[in-house]
Short mmCIF file of C-alpha atoms in Angstrom, two decimals:
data_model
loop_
_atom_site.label_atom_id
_atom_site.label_comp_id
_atom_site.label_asym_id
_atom_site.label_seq_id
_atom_site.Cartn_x
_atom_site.Cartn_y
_atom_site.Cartn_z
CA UNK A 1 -35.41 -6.24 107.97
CA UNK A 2 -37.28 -3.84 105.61
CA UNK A 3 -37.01 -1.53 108.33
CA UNK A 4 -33.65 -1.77 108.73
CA UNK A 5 -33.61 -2.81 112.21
CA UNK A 6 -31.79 -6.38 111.40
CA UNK A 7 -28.82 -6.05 108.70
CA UNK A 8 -27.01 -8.72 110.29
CA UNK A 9 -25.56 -11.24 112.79
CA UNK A 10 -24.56 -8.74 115.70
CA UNK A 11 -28.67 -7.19 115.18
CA UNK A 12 -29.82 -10.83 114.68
CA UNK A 13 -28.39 -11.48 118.02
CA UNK A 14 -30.31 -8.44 119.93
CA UNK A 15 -33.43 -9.03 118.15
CA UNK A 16 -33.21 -13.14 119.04
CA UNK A 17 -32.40 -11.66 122.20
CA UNK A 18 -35.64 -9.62 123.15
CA UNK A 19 -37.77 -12.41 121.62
CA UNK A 20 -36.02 -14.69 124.05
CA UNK A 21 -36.79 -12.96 127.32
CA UNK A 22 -40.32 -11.58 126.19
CA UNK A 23 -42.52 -14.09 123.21
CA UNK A 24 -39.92 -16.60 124.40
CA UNK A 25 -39.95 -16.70 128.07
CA UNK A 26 -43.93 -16.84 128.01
CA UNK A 27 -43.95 -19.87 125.57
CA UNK A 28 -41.37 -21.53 127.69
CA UNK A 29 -43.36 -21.20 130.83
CA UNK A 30 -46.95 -21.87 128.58
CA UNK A 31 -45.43 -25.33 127.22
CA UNK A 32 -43.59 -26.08 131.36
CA UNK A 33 -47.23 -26.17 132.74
CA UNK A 34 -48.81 -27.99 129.78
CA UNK A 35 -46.14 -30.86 130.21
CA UNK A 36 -46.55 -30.50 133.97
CA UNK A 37 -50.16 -31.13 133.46
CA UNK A 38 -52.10 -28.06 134.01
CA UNK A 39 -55.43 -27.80 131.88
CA UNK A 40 -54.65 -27.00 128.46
CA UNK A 41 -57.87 -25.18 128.17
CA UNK A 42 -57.14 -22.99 130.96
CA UNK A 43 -53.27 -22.28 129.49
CA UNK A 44 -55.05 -21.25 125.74
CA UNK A 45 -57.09 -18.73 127.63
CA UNK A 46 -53.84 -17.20 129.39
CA UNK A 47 -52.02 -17.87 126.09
CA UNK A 48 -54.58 -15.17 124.27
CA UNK A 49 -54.47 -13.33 127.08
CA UNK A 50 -50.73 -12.92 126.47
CA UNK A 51 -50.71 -12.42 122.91
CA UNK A 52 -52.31 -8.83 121.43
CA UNK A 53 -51.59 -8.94 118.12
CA UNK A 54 -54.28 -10.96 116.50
CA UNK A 55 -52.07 -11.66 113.69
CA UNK A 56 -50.12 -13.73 116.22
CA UNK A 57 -52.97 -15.19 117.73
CA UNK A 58 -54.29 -16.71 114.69
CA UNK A 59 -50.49 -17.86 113.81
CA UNK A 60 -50.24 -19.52 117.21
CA UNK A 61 -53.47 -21.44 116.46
CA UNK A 62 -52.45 -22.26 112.92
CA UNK A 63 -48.96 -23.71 114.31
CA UNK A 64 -50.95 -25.66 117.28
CA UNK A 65 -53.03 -27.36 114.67
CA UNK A 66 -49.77 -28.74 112.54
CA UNK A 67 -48.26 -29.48 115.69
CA UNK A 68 -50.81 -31.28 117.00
CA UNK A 69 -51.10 -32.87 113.30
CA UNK A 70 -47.63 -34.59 113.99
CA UNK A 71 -47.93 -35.09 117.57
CA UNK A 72 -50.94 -37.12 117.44
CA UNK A 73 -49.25 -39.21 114.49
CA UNK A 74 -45.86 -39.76 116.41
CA UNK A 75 -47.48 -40.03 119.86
CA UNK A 76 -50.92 -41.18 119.92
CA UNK A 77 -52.52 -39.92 123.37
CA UNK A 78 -55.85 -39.25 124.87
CA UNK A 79 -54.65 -35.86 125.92
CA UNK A 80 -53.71 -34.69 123.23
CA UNK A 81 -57.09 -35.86 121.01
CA UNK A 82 -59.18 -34.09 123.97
CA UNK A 83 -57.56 -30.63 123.13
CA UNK A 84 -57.49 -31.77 119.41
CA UNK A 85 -61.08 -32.08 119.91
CA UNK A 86 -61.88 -28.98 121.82
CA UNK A 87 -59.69 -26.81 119.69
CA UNK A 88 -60.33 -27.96 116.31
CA UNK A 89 -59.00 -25.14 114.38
CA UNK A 90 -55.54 -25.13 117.28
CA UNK A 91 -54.93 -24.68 120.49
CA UNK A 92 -51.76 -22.10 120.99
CA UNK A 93 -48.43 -23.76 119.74
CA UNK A 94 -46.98 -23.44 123.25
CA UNK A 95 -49.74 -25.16 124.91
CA UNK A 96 -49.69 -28.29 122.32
CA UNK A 97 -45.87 -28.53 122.30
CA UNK A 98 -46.32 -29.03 125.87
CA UNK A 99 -48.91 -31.59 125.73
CA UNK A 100 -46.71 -33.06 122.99
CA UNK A 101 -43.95 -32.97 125.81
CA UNK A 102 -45.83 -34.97 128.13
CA UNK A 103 -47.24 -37.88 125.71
CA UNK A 104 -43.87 -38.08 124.52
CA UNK A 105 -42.34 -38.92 127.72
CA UNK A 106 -40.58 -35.74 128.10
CA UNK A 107 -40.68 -33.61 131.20
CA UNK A 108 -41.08 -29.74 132.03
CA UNK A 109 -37.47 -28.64 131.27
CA UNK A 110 -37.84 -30.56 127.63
CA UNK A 111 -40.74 -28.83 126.79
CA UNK A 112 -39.54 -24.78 128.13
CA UNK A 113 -36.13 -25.67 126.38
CA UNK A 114 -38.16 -26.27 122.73
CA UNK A 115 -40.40 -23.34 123.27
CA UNK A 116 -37.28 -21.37 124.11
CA UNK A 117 -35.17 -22.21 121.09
CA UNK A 118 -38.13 -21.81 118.72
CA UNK A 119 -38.40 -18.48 119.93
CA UNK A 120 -34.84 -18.16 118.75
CA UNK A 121 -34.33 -20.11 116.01
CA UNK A 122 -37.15 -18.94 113.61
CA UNK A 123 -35.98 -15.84 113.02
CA UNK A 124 -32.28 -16.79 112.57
CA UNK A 125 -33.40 -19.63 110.03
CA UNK A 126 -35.69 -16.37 108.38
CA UNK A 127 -32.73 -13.96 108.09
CA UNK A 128 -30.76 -16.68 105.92
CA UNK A 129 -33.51 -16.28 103.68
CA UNK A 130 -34.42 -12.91 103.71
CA UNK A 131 -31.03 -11.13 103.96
CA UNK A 132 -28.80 -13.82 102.85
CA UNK A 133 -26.89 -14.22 106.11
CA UNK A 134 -24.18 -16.59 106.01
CA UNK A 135 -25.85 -19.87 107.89
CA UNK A 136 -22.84 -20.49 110.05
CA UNK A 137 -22.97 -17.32 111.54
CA UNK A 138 -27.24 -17.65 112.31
CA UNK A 139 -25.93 -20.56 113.55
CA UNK A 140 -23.72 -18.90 115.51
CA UNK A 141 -26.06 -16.62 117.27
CA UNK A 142 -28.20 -19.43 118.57
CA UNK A 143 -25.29 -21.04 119.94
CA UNK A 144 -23.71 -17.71 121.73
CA UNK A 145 -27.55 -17.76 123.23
CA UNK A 146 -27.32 -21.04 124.53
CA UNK A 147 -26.81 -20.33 128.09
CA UNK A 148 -29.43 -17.30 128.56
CA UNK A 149 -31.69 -19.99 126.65
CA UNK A 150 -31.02 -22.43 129.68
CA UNK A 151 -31.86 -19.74 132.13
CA UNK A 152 -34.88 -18.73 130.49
CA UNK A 153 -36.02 -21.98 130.33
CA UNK A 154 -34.95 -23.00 133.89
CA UNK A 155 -37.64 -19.70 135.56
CA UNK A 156 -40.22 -20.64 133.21
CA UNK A 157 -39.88 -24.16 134.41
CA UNK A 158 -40.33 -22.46 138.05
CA UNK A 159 -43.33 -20.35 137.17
CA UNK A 160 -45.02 -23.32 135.40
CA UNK A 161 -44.57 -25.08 138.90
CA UNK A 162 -46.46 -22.36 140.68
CA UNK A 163 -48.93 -22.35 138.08
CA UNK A 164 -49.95 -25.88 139.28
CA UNK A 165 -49.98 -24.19 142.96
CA UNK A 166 -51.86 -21.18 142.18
CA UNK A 167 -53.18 -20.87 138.82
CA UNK A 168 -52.40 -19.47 135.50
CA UNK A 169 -51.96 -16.16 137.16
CA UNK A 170 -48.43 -16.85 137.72
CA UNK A 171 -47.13 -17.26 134.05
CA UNK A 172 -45.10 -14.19 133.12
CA UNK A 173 -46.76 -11.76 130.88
CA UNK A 174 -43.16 -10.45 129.34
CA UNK A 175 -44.58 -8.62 125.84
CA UNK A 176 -42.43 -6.69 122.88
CA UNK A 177 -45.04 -4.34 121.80
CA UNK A 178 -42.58 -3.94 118.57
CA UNK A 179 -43.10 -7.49 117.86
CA UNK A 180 -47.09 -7.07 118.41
CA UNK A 181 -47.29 -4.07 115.98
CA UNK A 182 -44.75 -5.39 112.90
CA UNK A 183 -46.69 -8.75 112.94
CA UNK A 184 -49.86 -6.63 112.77
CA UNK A 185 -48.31 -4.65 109.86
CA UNK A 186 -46.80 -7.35 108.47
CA UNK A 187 -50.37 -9.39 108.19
CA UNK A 188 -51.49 -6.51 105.55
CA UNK A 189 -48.81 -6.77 103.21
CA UNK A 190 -50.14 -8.08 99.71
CA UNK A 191 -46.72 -9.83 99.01
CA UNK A 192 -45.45 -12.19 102.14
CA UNK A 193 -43.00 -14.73 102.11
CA UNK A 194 -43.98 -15.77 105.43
CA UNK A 195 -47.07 -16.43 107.21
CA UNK A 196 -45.77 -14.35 110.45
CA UNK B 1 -48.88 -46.51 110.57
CA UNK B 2 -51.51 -43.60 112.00
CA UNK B 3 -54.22 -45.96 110.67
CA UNK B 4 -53.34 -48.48 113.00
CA UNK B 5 -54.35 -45.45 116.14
CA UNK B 6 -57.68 -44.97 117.11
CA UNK B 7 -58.21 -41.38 117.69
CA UNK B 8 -61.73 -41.20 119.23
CA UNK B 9 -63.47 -39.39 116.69
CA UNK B 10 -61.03 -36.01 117.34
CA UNK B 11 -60.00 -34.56 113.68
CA UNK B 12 -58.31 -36.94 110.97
CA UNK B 13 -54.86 -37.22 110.84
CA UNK B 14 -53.12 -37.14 106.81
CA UNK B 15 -54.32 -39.16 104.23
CA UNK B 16 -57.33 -41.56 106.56
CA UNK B 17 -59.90 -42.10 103.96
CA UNK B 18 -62.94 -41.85 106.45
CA UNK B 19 -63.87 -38.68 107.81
CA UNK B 20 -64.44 -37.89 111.43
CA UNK B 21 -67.82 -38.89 111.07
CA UNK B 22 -67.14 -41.59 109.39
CA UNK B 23 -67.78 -40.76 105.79
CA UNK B 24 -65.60 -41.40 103.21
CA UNK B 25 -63.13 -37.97 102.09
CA UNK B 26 -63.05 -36.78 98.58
CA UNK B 27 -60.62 -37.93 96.26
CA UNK B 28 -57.76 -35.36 96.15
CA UNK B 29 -55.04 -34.96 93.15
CA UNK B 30 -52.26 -32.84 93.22
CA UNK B 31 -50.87 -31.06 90.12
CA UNK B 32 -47.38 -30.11 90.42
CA UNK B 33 -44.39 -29.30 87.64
CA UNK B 34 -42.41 -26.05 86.67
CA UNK B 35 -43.39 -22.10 86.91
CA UNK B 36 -45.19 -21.25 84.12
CA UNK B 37 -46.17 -24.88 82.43
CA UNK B 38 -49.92 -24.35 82.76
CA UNK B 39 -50.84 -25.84 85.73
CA UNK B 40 -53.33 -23.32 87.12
CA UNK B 41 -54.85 -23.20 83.58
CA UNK B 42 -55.25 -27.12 83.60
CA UNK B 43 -56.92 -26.67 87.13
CA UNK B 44 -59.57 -24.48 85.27
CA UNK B 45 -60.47 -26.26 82.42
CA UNK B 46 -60.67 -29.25 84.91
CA UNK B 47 -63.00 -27.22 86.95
CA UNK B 48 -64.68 -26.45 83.60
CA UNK B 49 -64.98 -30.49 82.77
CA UNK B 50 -66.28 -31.59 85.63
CA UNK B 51 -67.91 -29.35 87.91
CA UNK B 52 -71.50 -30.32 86.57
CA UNK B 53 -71.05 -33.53 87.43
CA UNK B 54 -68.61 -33.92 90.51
CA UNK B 55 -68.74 -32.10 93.42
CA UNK B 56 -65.05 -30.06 93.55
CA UNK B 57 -63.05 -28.06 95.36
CA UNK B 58 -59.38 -26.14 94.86
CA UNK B 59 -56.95 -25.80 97.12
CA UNK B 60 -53.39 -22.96 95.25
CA UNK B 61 -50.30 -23.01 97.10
CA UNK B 62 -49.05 -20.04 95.57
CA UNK B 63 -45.49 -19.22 96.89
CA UNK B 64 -45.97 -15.58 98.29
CA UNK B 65 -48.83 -14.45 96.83
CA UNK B 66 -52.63 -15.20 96.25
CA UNK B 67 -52.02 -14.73 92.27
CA UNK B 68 -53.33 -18.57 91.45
CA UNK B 69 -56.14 -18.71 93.31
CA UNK B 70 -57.18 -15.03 91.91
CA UNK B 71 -56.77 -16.54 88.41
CA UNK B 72 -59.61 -19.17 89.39
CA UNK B 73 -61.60 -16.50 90.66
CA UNK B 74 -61.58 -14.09 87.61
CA UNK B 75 -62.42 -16.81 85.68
CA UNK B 76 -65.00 -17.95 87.89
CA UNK B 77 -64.57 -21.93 87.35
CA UNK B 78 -65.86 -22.08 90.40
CA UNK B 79 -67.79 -20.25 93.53
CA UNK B 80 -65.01 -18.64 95.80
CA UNK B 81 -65.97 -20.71 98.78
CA UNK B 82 -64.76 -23.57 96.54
CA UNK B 83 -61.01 -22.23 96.16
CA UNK B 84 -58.58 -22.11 99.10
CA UNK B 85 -55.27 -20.17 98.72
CA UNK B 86 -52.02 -21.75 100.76
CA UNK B 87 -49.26 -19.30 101.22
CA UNK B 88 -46.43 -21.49 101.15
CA UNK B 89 -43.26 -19.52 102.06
CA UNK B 90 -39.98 -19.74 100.54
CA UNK B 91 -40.59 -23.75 99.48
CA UNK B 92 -43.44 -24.89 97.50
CA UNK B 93 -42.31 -28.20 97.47
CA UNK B 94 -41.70 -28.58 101.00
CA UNK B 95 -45.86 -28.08 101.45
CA UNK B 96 -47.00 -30.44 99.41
CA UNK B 97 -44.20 -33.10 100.60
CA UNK B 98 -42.14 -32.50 103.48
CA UNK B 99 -44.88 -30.81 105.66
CA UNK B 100 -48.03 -30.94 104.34
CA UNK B 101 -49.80 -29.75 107.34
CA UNK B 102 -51.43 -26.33 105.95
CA UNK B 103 -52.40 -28.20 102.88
CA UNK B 104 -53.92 -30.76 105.30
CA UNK B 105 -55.93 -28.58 107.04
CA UNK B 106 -56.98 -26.46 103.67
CA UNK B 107 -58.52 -29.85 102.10
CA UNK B 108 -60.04 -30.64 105.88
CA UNK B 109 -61.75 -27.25 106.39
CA UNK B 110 -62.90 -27.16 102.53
CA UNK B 111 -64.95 -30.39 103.16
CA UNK B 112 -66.21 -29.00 106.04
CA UNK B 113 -67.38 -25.85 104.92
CA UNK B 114 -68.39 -26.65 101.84
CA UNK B 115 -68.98 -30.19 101.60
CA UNK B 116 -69.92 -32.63 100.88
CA UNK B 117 -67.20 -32.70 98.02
CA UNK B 118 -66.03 -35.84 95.55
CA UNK B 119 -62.76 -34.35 94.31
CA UNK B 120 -60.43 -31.63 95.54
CA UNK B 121 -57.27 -30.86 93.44
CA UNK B 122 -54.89 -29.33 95.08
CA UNK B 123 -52.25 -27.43 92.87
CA UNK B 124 -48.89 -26.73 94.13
CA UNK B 125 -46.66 -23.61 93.62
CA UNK B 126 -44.26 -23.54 90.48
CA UNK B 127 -41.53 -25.75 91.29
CA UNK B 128 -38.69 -28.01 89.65
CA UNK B 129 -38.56 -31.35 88.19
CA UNK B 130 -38.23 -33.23 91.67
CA UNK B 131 -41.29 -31.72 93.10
CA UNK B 132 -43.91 -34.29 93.61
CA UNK B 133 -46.63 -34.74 96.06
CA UNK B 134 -46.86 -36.69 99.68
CA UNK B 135 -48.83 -39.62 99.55
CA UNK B 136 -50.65 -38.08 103.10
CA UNK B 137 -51.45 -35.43 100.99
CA UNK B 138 -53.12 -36.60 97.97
CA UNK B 139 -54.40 -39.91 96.18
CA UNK B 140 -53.19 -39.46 92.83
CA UNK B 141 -50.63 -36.90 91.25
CA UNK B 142 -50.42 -35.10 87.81
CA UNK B 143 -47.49 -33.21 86.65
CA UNK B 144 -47.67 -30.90 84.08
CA UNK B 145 -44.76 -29.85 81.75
CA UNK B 146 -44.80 -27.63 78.64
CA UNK B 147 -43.08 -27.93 75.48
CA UNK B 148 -41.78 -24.67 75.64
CA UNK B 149 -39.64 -24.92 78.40
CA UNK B 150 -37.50 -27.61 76.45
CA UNK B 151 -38.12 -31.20 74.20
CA UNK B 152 -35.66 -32.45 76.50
CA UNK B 153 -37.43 -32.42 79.76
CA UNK B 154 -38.96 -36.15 79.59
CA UNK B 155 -35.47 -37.58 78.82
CA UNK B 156 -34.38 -35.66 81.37
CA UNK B 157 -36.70 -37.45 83.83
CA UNK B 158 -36.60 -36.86 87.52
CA UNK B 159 -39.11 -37.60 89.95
CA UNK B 160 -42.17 -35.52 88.88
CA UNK B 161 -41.97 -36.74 85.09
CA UNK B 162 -41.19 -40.65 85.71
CA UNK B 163 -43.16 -41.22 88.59
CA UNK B 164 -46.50 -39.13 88.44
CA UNK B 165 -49.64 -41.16 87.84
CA UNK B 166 -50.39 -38.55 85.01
CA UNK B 167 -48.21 -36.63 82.72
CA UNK B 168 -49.38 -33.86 81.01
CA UNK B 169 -47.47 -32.40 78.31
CA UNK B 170 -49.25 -28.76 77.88
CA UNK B 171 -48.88 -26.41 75.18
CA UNK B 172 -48.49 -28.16 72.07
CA UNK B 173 -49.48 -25.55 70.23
CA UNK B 174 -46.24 -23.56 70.59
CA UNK B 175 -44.32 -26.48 69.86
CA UNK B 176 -43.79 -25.67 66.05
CA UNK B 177 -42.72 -21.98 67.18
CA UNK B 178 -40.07 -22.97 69.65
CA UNK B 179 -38.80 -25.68 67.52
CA UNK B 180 -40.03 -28.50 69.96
CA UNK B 181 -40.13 -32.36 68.54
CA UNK B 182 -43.65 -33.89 69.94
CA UNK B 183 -42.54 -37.16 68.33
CA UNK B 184 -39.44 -37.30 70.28
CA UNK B 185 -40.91 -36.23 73.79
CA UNK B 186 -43.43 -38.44 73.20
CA UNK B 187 -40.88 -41.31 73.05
CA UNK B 188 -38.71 -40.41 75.59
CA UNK B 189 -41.49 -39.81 77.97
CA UNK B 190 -42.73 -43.76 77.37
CA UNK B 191 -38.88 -44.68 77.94
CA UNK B 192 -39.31 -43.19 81.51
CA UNK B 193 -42.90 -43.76 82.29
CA UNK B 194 -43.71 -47.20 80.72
CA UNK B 195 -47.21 -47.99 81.25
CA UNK B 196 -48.27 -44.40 83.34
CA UNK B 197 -49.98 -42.29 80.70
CA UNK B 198 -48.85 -39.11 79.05
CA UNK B 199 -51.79 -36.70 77.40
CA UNK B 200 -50.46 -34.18 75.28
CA UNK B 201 -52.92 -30.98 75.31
CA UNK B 202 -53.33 -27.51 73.88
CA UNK B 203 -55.75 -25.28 76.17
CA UNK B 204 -55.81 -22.97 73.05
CA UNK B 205 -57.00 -25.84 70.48
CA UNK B 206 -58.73 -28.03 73.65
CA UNK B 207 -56.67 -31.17 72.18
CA UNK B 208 -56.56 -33.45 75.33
CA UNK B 209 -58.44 -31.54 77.38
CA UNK B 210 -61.02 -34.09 77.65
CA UNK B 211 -57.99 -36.81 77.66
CA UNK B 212 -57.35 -35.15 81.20
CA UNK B 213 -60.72 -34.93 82.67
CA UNK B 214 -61.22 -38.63 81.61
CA UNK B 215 -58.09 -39.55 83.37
CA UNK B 216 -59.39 -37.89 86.41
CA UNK B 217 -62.97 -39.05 86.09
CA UNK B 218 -61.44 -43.15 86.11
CA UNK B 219 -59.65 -42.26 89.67
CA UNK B 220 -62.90 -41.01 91.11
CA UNK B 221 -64.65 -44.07 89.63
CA UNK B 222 -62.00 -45.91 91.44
CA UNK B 223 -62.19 -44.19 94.61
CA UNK B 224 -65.74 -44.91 95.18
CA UNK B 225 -65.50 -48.19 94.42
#
């Protein structure tokens, strides 16, 4: 926004957009296998792997650990207090929203479709803040992304099923280097209203 | 409800008073009430009261910025390892009551970095008269007004002034320059609160000061009971 690259709904959309098919479509896939049981150990690895900014990295972990916080309060599993225990300081968001997923019940499209709207919907609840965007029309952009959100979700729902085949190799690796450098920018501001 | 779930030793989940390793947690207060009404101050002469005999830590939330927690620093209440800085976003009041998770985790890592600790206070951003504090978060809350920002503010009530364990009525020494009646918020403040107690302090003078660090000394007492 300070950059001028979102000003409103029709550059909201683009931007939600890009994060969609790139941050998006890996988290999707991430939180598919993690529900579909692959080893959440192994997905945090691939999850770094993924994720260059270390800005992002350490805002991934910090969103894992409240995540896993709530999930372990709402749905108590052994699953989830093994990676709780391995990862004390958070295992990637993706990863535990998947494992969430699964000791809630929920299957592999659940868990891609929550990773995929997150992707989305953070920055559209941000630019209400921020720019003062009328919240029907954020609102509005998440809905006119509704069905590229249910294709994204439905090939990283695939790839997580090949992951089980063959290994964490076959996530996607989709990056936005833009996204990778503002965050890194963004961590050295003095003044920040958010943590990412 | 979570302390009906066994959860194998992995991290503690809100308010369990045992530890991981089975130890009991410190006692943790939160200090809330408006921008401005002397909260941060009360935190250090708190700090000031008690450090020599209570093992404490701080946890700021300040709302974009690290200004609180810099405060504490420059006026070195306590070692920095002690004080924890929570950027809260656009809602201070959401951290310390809606989700409380990054205040969670800033009392969690505090007591294990630099524990063992008795008390941690954890003070929340500047905020309005509804803002009060999750009971997953901390044991006991204090909210601090001034007299400055209006006589009126205890009749006015509202969550943070009728319910809080402790009300602190700050500034009193302004309160002939801004034409503020002590008597009367005095009185309207026992109309809402009843039996909770209200100390009236001046940092300048240190009237009540002690009032405040006694207050907090009797939870700990009954904490470790």
């Amino acid at each position: 926004m300070k950059a001028g690259r979102i000003t409103g709904a029709a550059s909201l959309e683009d931007f939600c957009r890009g994060r969609l098919h790139t941050a998006g479509r890996v988290a999707a896939a991430l939180a598919a296998a993690a529900a579909l049981g692959v080893d959440p150990v192994e997905l945090d690895a691939a999850a770094d792997a993924r994720t260059p900014s270390p800005a992002l990295r350490v805002a991934a972990r910090k969103l894992g650990r409240q995540l896993m916080r709530a999930a372990r309060a709402t749905w108590p599993s052994g699953e989830l207090d093994a990676l709780a225990r391995e990862f004390p300081k958070g295992a990637h968001q993706p990863v535990v929203l998947g494992l969430a997923a699964r000791a809630a019940g929920l299957g592999a499209e659940d868990a891609a479709h929550c990773a995929a709207y997150e992707s989305v919907s953070g920055p559209a609840s941000a630019t209400v803040r921020l720019l003062s965007l009328d919240p029907f029309d954020a609102t509005a952009v998440l809905a006119r992304l509704a069905p590229e959100l249910d294709r994204v979700a439905d090939q990283a729902v695939e790839a997580a099923r090949e992951v089980v085949d063959t290994g964490v190799d076959a996530l996607p690796a989709a990056s936005a280097p833009l996204l990778e450098i503002s965050a890194e920018v963004h961590a050295a501001w003095p003044v920040r209203l958010f943590a990412s | 409800m979570h302390l009906d779930h066994s959860h194998e030793g992995a991290s503690a989940v809100s308010a369990d008073a045992r530890r991981p390793d089975g130890s009991r947690r410190a006692l943790r207060i939160g200090l809330g009430g408006p921008v401005g009404s002397g909260k941060t101050a009360t935190v250090a002469a708190l700090c000031q009261a008690l450090r020599d005999e209570l093992s404490l830590a701080v946890v700021t939330n300040d709302i974009y910025t690290r200004e609180d927690a810099e405060f504490l620093l420059r006026e070195a209440v306590l070692p920095p390892e002690r004080i924890t800085a929570v950027e809260t976003g656009a809602c201070p009041h959401t951290a310390i009551r809606d989700d409380i998770s990054a205040n969670l985790e800033a009392v969690e890592d505090l007591e294990d970095e630099v524990g063992p600790l008795d008390l941690i206070l954890v003070e929340s951003g500047g905020d309005n008269l509804t803002a009060t504090f999750s009971k997953g978060l901390v044991d006991a809350q204090i909210f601090v007004i001034d007299v400055a920002g209006g006589d009126d503010i205890p009749r006015k009530g509202g969550p943070g002034v009728t319910t809080a364990d402790l009300l602190v009525v700050n500034k009193t020494d302004l309160a002939p320059y801004v034409g503020s009646d002590l008597a009367r918020m005095a009185a309207d403040a026992k109309a809402q609160r009843a039996e909770l107690p209200v100390v009236f302090q001046s940092l300048r003078s240190g009237t009540g000061v002690a009032d405040v660090a006694g207050w907090v000394r009797a939870q700990h007492a009954a904490w470790t009971a």
